[in-house]
Coordinates of N, CA, C and O in Angstrom, one line a residue:
M84 N -10.0 27.5 -24.8 CA -11.0 26.9 -23.0 C -11.8 26.3 -24.6 O -12.1 25.1 -24.2
K85 N -13.1 26.7 -25.5 CA -13.9 26.4 -25.8 C -13.2 24.5 -26.4 O -14.1 24.3 -26.1
T86 N -12.8 25.1 -27.1 CA -11.7 24.4 -28.1 C -11.3 22.7 -27.3 O -11.4 21.4 -28.3
I87 N -10.1 22.6 -26.6 CA -9.8 22.8 -25.2 C -11.8 21.3 -25.2 O -11.3 20.2 -25.1
G88 N -12.4 21.9 -24.6 CA -13.3 21.9 -24.3 C -14.1 20.4 -25.0 O -14.8 19.4 -24.3
N89 N -14.1 21.3 -25.8 CA -15.4 20.4 -26.6 C -14.6 19.2 -27.8 O -15.4 17.6 -27.8
I90 N -13.2 19.2 -27.2 CA -12.1 17.8 -28.3 C -12.2 16.9 -27.3 O -13.1 15.8 -26.8
L91 N -12.1 17.2 -26.0 CA -12.5 16.3 -24.7 C -14.1 15.1 -24.4 O -14.3 14.7 -24.1
W92 N -15.1 16.2 -24.9 CA -16.0 16.1 -24.9 C -16.9 15.2 -26.3 O -17.4 14.2 -26.0
F93 N -16.3 15.4 -27.0 CA -16.3 15.1 -28.5 C -15.4 12.8 -28.3 O -16.4 12.7 -28.7
V94 N -14.2 13.6 -28.2 CA -13.9 12.0 -27.5 C -14.5 11.0 -26.5 O -14.7 10.0 -26.8
L95 N -14.6 11.7 -25.9 CA -15.4 10.6 -24.5 C -17.2 10.7 -24.9 O -17.0 9.4 -23.8
A96 N -17.7 11.5 -25.3 CA -19.3 11.3 -25.0 C -19.1 12.2 -25.8 O -20.9 11.5 -26.6
G97 N -19.4 13.1 -26.6 CA -20.4 13.4 -27.6 C -20.6 12.8 -29.1 O -21.0 12.9 -30.1
I98 N -18.9 12.1 -29.4 CA -19.4 11.1 -30.4 C -20.4 9.6 -30.3 O -21.2 9.6 -31.2
W99 N -20.1 9.0 -29.2 CA -21.3 8.4 -28.5 C -22.6 9.0 -28.9 O -23.8 7.9 -29.5
L100 N -22.8 9.7 -28.5 CA -24.4 11.0 -27.7 C -24.7 10.7 -29.5 O -25.4 10.7 -29.9
A101 N -24.1 11.4 -30.2 CA -24.4 12.1 -31.0 C -24.1 10.5 -32.5 O -25.4 11.0 -33.2
I102 N -24.1 9.6 -31.9 CA -24.0 8.5 -33.2 C -25.7 7.7 -32.9 O -27.1 7.6 -33.7
G103 N -25.8 7.3 -31.7 CA -27.0 7.8 -30.4 C -28.6 8.4 -31.6 O -29.6 7.5 -31.6
Y104 N -28.1 9.5 -31.1 CA -29.3 10.6 -31.6 C -29.2 10.2 -32.6 O -30.6 11.0 -33.4
S105 N -28.5 10.2 -34.2 CA -28.5 10.1 -34.9 C -28.9 9.0 -35.7 O -30.6 8.9 -36.7
I106 N -29.1 7.6 -35.2 CA -29.2 6.5 -35.4 C -31.2 6.7 -34.9 O -31.7 6.2 -35.6
A107 N -31.4 8.3 -33.9 CA -32.8 7.5 -33.6 C -33.8 8.1 -34.7 O -34.0 8.3 -35.2
G108 N -33.0 9.6 -34.9 CA -33.3 10.1 -35.9 C -33.9 9.8 -37.2 O -35.1 9.5 -38.0
V109 N -33.0 9.0 -37.8 CA -33.7 8.0 -38.8 C -34.2 7.2 -38.9 O -34.6 7.4 -39.2
V110 N -34.6 6.7 -37.6 CA -35.1 5.4 -38.0 C -36.4 6.1 -36.8 O -37.6 6.4 -37.8
L111 N -36.5 7.9 -36.8 CA -37.6 8.4 -36.3 C -38.5 8.9 -37.9 O -39.4 9.0 -37.9
C112 N -37.6 9.3 -38.5 CA -37.7 9.4 -40.2 C -38.0 9.4 -41.4 O -38.7 9.6 -42.4
I113 N -38.3 8.1 -41.0 CA -38.7 6.5 -41.7 C -39.6 7.0 -42.4 O -40.5 7.4 -42.9
T114 N -40.7 7.4 -41.0 CA -42.7 6.8 -40.7 C -42.9 8.7 -42.1 O -42.1 9.5 -40.5
I115 N -43.5 9.4 -42.2 CA -44.2 10.7 -42.3 C -43.9 10.8 -40.9 O -43.5 12.3 -40.3
I116 N -44.7 10.7 -39.8 CA -45.2 10.8 -39.0 C -44.1 11.2 -38.5 O -44.2 12.2 -37.3
G117 N -42.9 10.5 -38.1 CA -41.6 10.4 -37.4 C -41.4 11.6 -37.3 O -39.8 12.1 -37.2
I118 N -41.3 12.3 -38.7 CA -40.0 13.8 -39.0 C -39.5 14.0 -38.4 O -39.0 14.8 -37.8
P119 N -40.9 15.0 -38.1 CA -40.9 16.5 -36.9 C -40.4 15.9 -35.3 O -38.6 16.0 -35.5
F120 N -39.8 14.2 -35.6 CA -39.7 13.9 -33.9 C -37.8 13.4 -34.7 O -36.6 14.0 -33.8
G121 N -38.0 12.7 -35.9 CA -36.6 13.1 -36.1 C -35.9 14.2 -36.4 O -34.2 13.9 -35.5
I122 N -36.2 15.1 -37.0 CA -35.8 16.5 -37.1 C -35.2 16.4 -35.6 O -33.4 17.5 -35.4
Q123 N -35.8 16.4 -34.7 CA -35.5 16.9 -33.3 C -34.1 16.5 -33.0 O -33.5 16.2 -32.2
G124 N -34.3 15.2 -33.7 CA -33.0 14.1 -32.3 C -32.2 14.2 -33.5 O -30.6 14.6 -32.1
L125 N -32.0 14.5 -34.6 CA -30.8 15.0 -35.4 C -30.3 16.8 -34.8 O -28.2 16.8 -34.6
K126 N -30.9 16.9 -34.5 CA -30.5 18.7 -33.3 C -29.9 17.9 -32.7 O -29.2 18.9 -32.3
L127 N -30.7 17.5 -31.9 CA -29.9 16.9 -30.6 C -28.4 16.6 -31.0 O -27.5 16.6 -30.0
A128 N -27.9 15.4 -31.5 CA -27.0 15.2 -32.2 C -26.0 16.6 -33.0 O -24.7 16.2 -32.2
G129 N -26.4 16.9 -33.2 CA -25.1 18.3 -33.9 C -24.9 19.0 -32.4 O -24.0 19.6 -31.8
F130 N -25.7 19.3 -32.1 CA -25.9 20.3 -30.6 C -24.8 18.9 -29.1 O -23.3 19.5 -28.9
V131 N -24.6 17.7 -29.5 CA -23.9 16.8 -28.2 C -22.6 17.1 -29.1 O -21.9 16.4 -28.3
L132 N -22.9 16.9 -30.4 CA -21.1 16.6 -31.2 C -19.8 17.6 -30.9 O -19.6 17.4 -30.2
W133 N -20.7 19.4 -30.7 CA -20.2 20.1 -30.8 C -20.6 21.4 -29.4 O -20.4 22.4 -30.2
P134 N -20.9 20.9 -28.3 CA -21.5 21.8 -27.7 C -20.9 23.1 -26.8 O -21.5 24.7 -27.1
F135 N -19.7 23.1 -26.3 CA -18.8 24.3 -26.1 C -18.9 25.3 -27.1 O -18.8 25.4 -27.9
G136 N -20.2 26.5 -26.6 CA -19.7 27.9 -26.8 C -20.8 28.0 -27.8 O -21.4 28.5 -28.4
R137 N -21.7 26.9 -27.5 CA -23.1 27.3 -28.2 C -24.0 27.0 -26.6 O -24.0 26.2 -26.0
T138 N -25.5 27.6 -26.9 CA -26.3 27.3 -26.3 C -27.7 27.7 -26.4 O -28.0 27.3 -27.7
V139 N -28.7 26.9 -25.6 CA -30.0 27.1 -26.7 C -31.1 27.9 -25.8 O -31.0 28.6 -25.0
A140 N -31.4 28.1 -27.0 CA -32.5 29.6 -26.8 C -34.0 29.1 -27.7 O -33.9 28.8 -28.7
A141 N -34.7 29.8 -27.3 CA -36.0 29.5 -27.9 C -35.7 30.9 -28.9 O -35.5 32.3 -29.4
K142 N -36.8 30.1 -29.9 CA -36.6 30.5 -31.4 C -37.1 32.1 -31.6 O -38.8 32.4 -30.2
P143 N -37.4 33.3 -32.2 CA -37.8 34.5 -31.0 C -39.1 34.8 -32.1 O -39.8 35.1 -31.6
E144 N -40.1 33.6 -33.2 CA -41.5 33.5 -33.6 C -41.7 33.0 -32.0 O -41.4 31.7 -31.5
A145 N -43.0 33.4 -32.5 CA -44.4 33.1 -31.3 C -44.3 31.3 -31.1 O -44.4 30.5 -32.8
L146 N -44.1 30.5 -30.5 CA -44.9 29.0 -30.5 C -46.5 28.2 -30.9 O -46.9 29.6 -30.1
G147 N -45.9 28.0 -31.4 CA -47.4 27.6 -32.5 C -48.2 26.2 -31.5 O -47.4 25.8 -30.5
V148 N -49.2 26.0 -32.3 CA -50.0 24.9 -32.0 C -49.6 23.8 -32.0 O -49.0 22.8 -30.8
L149 N -49.0 23.3 -32.9 CA -48.7 22.4 -33.0 C -47.0 22.1 -33.2 O -46.8 21.1 -31.9
D150 N -46.1 23.1 -32.8 CA -45.5 23.0 -32.2 C -45.4 22.5 -30.2 O -44.6 21.7 -30.1
I151 N -46.2 23.0 -29.8 CA -46.8 22.7 -27.7 C -47.4 21.5 -27.7 O -46.9 20.3 -28.1
V152 N -48.4 20.6 -29.1 CA -48.5 19.6 -29.4 C -47.3 18.3 -29.0 O -47.4 17.3 -28.8
F153 N -46.8 18.9 -30.7 CA -45.6 17.9 -30.4 C -43.9 17.3 -28.7 O -44.3 16.6 -28.4
N154 N -44.5 18.8 -28.6 CA -43.9 19.1 -27.8 C -44.2 18.1 -26.0 O -43.6 17.1 -25.8
I155 N -44.9 18.2 -26.2 CA -46.5 17.0 -25.8 C -45.9 16.0 -25.8 O -45.4 14.9 -24.7
L156 N -46.0 15.7 -27.4 CA -46.0 13.8 -27.2 C -44.3 13.6 -27.2 O -44.1 12.4 -26.6
W157 N -43.7 14.5 -27.3 CA -42.3 14.1 -27.4 C -41.5 13.9 -25.6 O -41.2 12.9 -25.3
L158 N -42.8 14.9 -24.9 CA -41.7 14.2 -23.3 C -42.5 13.6 -23.1 O -42.2 12.5 -22.4
M159 N -43.9 13.0 -23.4 CA -44.3 11.5 -23.0 C -43.6 10.8 -23.5 O -43.2 9.3 -22.7
F160 N -42.5 10.8 -24.6 CA -42.6 9.0 -25.7 C -41.5 8.7 -25.4 O -40.0 8.4 -25.1
F161 N -40.7 10.9 -25.1 CA -39.2 10.4 -25.4 C -38.1 11.4 -24.8 O -36.7 10.9 -23.6
G162 N -39.1 12.5 -23.9 CA -38.6 13.8 -23.0 C -37.7 13.1 -22.0 O -37.2 14.0 -21.4
W163 N -38.4 12.9 -21.0 CA -38.2 12.7 -19.6 C -37.4 11.4 -19.1 O -36.8 11.9 -18.3
E164 N -37.4 10.5 -20.5 CA -36.4 10.1 -20.4 C -34.6 10.5 -20.4 O -33.6 10.3 -20.1
L165 N -34.8 10.6 -21.6 CA -32.8 11.6 -21.8 C -33.4 12.5 -21.2 O -32.1 12.9 -20.1
F166 N -33.9 13.2 -20.3 CA -34.0 14.5 -19.2 C -33.7 14.1 -17.6 O -32.7 14.6 -17.9
L167 N -34.7 13.0 -18.0 CA -33.6 12.7 -16.3 C -32.2 12.1 -16.6 O -31.4 11.7 -15.8
A168 N -31.4 11.1 -17.6 CA -30.4 10.4 -17.8 C -29.5 12.0 -17.7 O -28.6 11.5 -17.4
H169 N -30.0 13.0 -18.7 CA -28.7 14.1 -19.4 C -28.9 14.3 -17.6 O -27.2 15.7 -17.2
L170 N -29.5 14.8 -16.3 CA -30.2 15.6 -15.2 C -28.5 14.8 -14.1 O -28.3 15.6 -13.6
V171 N -29.1 13.7 -14.4 CA -28.2 12.6 -13.8 C -26.6 12.6 -13.9 O -26.0 12.8 -13.0
A172 N -26.4 12.4 -15.8 CA -25.6 12.8 -16.3 C -25.2 13.6 -14.8 O -23.2 13.9 -14.7
G173 N -25.3 14.9 -15.4 CA -25.0 16.7 -15.1 C -24.6 16.8 -13.0 O -23.5 17.5 -12.8
L174 N -25.7 16.1 -12.9 CA -25.5 15.9 -11.3 C -23.6 14.9 -11.2 O -23.0 15.4 -10.2
L175 N -24.1 14.3 -11.8 CA -22.1 13.2 -11.5 C -21.4 13.7 -11.9 O -20.2 14.0 -11.6
L176 N -21.4 14.5 -13.2 CA -20.3 14.9 -13.6 C -19.6 16.0 -12.8 O -18.5 16.6 -12.3
C177 N -20.4 17.2 -12.1 CA -20.7 17.8 -11.7 C -20.0 17.6 -10.1 O -19.9 18.7 -9.2
I178 N -19.6 17.0 -9.4 CA -19.4 16.3 -8.4 C -17.6 16.7 -8.6 O -16.8 16.8 -7.4
T179 N -17.1 16.4 -9.8 CA -15.5 16.8 -9.5 C -15.7 18.3 -9.9 O -16.3 18.4 -11.2
I180 N -14.3 18.7 -9.5 CA -14.4 20.7 -10.5 C -13.6 20.5 -11.8 O -14.3 20.9 -12.6
I181 N -13.3 18.7 -11.7 CA -12.9 18.5 -13.5 C -14.0 19.1 -14.4 O -14.4 19.1 -15.4
G182 N -14.8 17.9 -13.7 CA -16.7 18.0 -14.1 C -17.9 18.7 -14.8 O -18.5 18.4 -15.2
I183 N -17.1 20.1 -14.0 CA -17.9 20.9 -13.4 C -18.7 21.7 -14.7 O -19.6 21.3 -15.3
P184 N -17.4 21.8 -16.1 CA -17.9 22.2 -16.9 C -18.5 21.4 -17.7 O -19.9 22.3 -18.7
F185 N -18.4 19.7 -18.0 CA -19.2 18.9 -19.3 C -21.0 18.8 -18.0 O -21.5 18.0 -18.8
G186 N -20.9 18.8 -16.7 CA -21.7 18.9 -16.1 C -22.8 19.8 -16.4 O -23.7 19.8 -16.8
V187 N -22.2 21.4 -16.9 CA -23.0 22.3 -17.1 C -24.0 21.8 -18.5 O -24.6 22.1 -18.8
Q188 N -23.1 21.3 -19.6 CA -23.7 20.7 -20.9 C -24.2 19.9 -20.9 O -25.2 20.2 -21.3
S189 N -24.3 19.1 -20.4 CA -25.3 17.5 -19.8 C -26.3 18.6 -19.2 O -28.1 18.2 -19.3
F190 N -26.6 19.5 -18.3 CA -27.2 20.7 -18.3 C -27.9 21.9 -19.7 O -29.5 20.9 -19.5
K191 N -27.6 21.6 -20.4 CA -27.9 22.3 -20.9 C -28.8 21.6 -22.3 O -29.8 22.0 -22.1
L192 N -28.1 19.9 -22.3 CA -28.7 19.3 -23.1 C -30.1 18.3 -22.5 O -31.0 18.1 -23.6
S193 N -30.5 18.4 -21.2 CA -31.1 18.3 -20.7 C -32.6 19.1 -21.1 O -33.7 18.6 -21.4
L194 N -32.1 20.2 -21.7 CA -33.7 21.0 -21.4 C -34.4 21.0 -22.6 O -35.3 21.0 -22.9
L195 N -32.8 21.6 -23.6 CA -32.9 21.0 -25.9 C -34.1 19.1 -25.2 O -34.7 19.3 -26.7
A196 N -33.4 18.2 -24.7 CA -34.2 16.8 -24.9 C -35.6 16.6 -24.2 O -36.5 16.3 -24.1
L197 N -36.1 17.6 -23.3 CA -37.4 17.7 -22.8 C -38.5 18.4 -23.9 O -39.1 18.5 -22.8
W198 N -37.7 19.6 -24.4 CA -39.1 20.1 -24.4 C -38.0 20.5 -25.5 O -37.9 22.5 -26.2
P199 N -37.9 19.3 -26.9 CA -37.4 20.0 -27.9 C -37.2 21.5 -29.2 O -36.9 22.4 -29.8
F200 N -39.3 21.5 -29.4 CA -39.8 22.3 -30.4 C -40.2 23.4 -30.2 O -39.9 24.0 -29.0
G201 N -39.9 24.4 -30.6 CA -39.5 25.9 -30.3 C -37.8 26.3 -30.1 O -38.3 27.6 -29.5
Q202 N -36.9 25.2 -30.0 CA -35.6 26.3 -29.2 C -35.1 25.6 -30.2 O -35.4 25.1 -31.3
T203 N -34.3 26.5 -30.0 CA -33.2 26.1 -31.2 C -31.7 26.3 -30.6 O -31.0 27.4 -29.1
V204 N -30.0 25.9 -31.2 CA -28.9 26.3 -30.5 C -28.9 27.2 -30.8 O -28.7 27.4 -32.7
V205 N -28.4 28.3 -30.7 CA -26.6 29.4 -31.0 C -26.0 29.5 -30.4 O -25.1 28.8 -28.8
P206 N -24.8 31.1 -30.6 CA -23.6 30.4 -30.3 C -23.9 31.6 -28.9 O -24.9 32.2 -28.8
S207 N -23.5 31.0 -27.7 CA -23.4 30.9 -26.5 C -22.7 32.7 -26.7 O -23.1 33.5 -25.5
E208 N -22.0 33.4 -27.2 CA -21.4 34.7 -26.7 C -22.0 36.0 -26.8 O -23.0 36.5 -26.7
D209 N -23.8 35.8 -28.2 CA -24.7 36.3 -28.3 C -26.0 35.9 -28.7 O -26.3 35.2 -29.6
P210 N -26.8 35.2 -27.5 CA -27.7 33.5 -27.9 C -28.7 34.8 -28.9 O -30.3 34.3 -28.4
L211 N -29.2 35.7 -28.2 CA -30.4 36.6 -28.9 C -29.6 36.9 -30.9 O -30.8 37.3 -31.3
T212 N -28.9 35.9 -31.2 CA -28.9 36.4 -32.3 C -28.9 34.9 -32.9 O -28.5 34.3 -33.2
F213 N -29.9 35.3 -34.0 CA -30.5 34.2 -34.9 C -29.9 34.6 -35.9 O -30.3 35.3 -36.9
A214 N -29.5 33.9 -37.1 CA -28.1 33.3 -38.1 C -29.4 32.4 -39.1 O -30.5 30.6 -39.1

């Protein structure tokens, strides 16, 4: 079921979202100051490409001061718009029974888009396992 969901997601939304996040990530990586934000954009691109079977979890190490500062900057400049867009898309997708799994994936993306630093994408079978 994960494979079918991932293929449908990839064709209908994943490839376009991944291209958008990848372009934003590469553009942000042009300056030295933007590199941490560009890496988070590329992390989002990787997750939106094939989201079923994976989830977002907090990293096991403690969240540092720099991560908190970067999360606040991300939230002010990028995060709130991405969060609202994924939240609205998730709500609209959950209107139909067929769209519910895609809506759940959009909600997962919204959490990562809101506060990406200190978060990682892990297999959903065991979200506490880090490789």
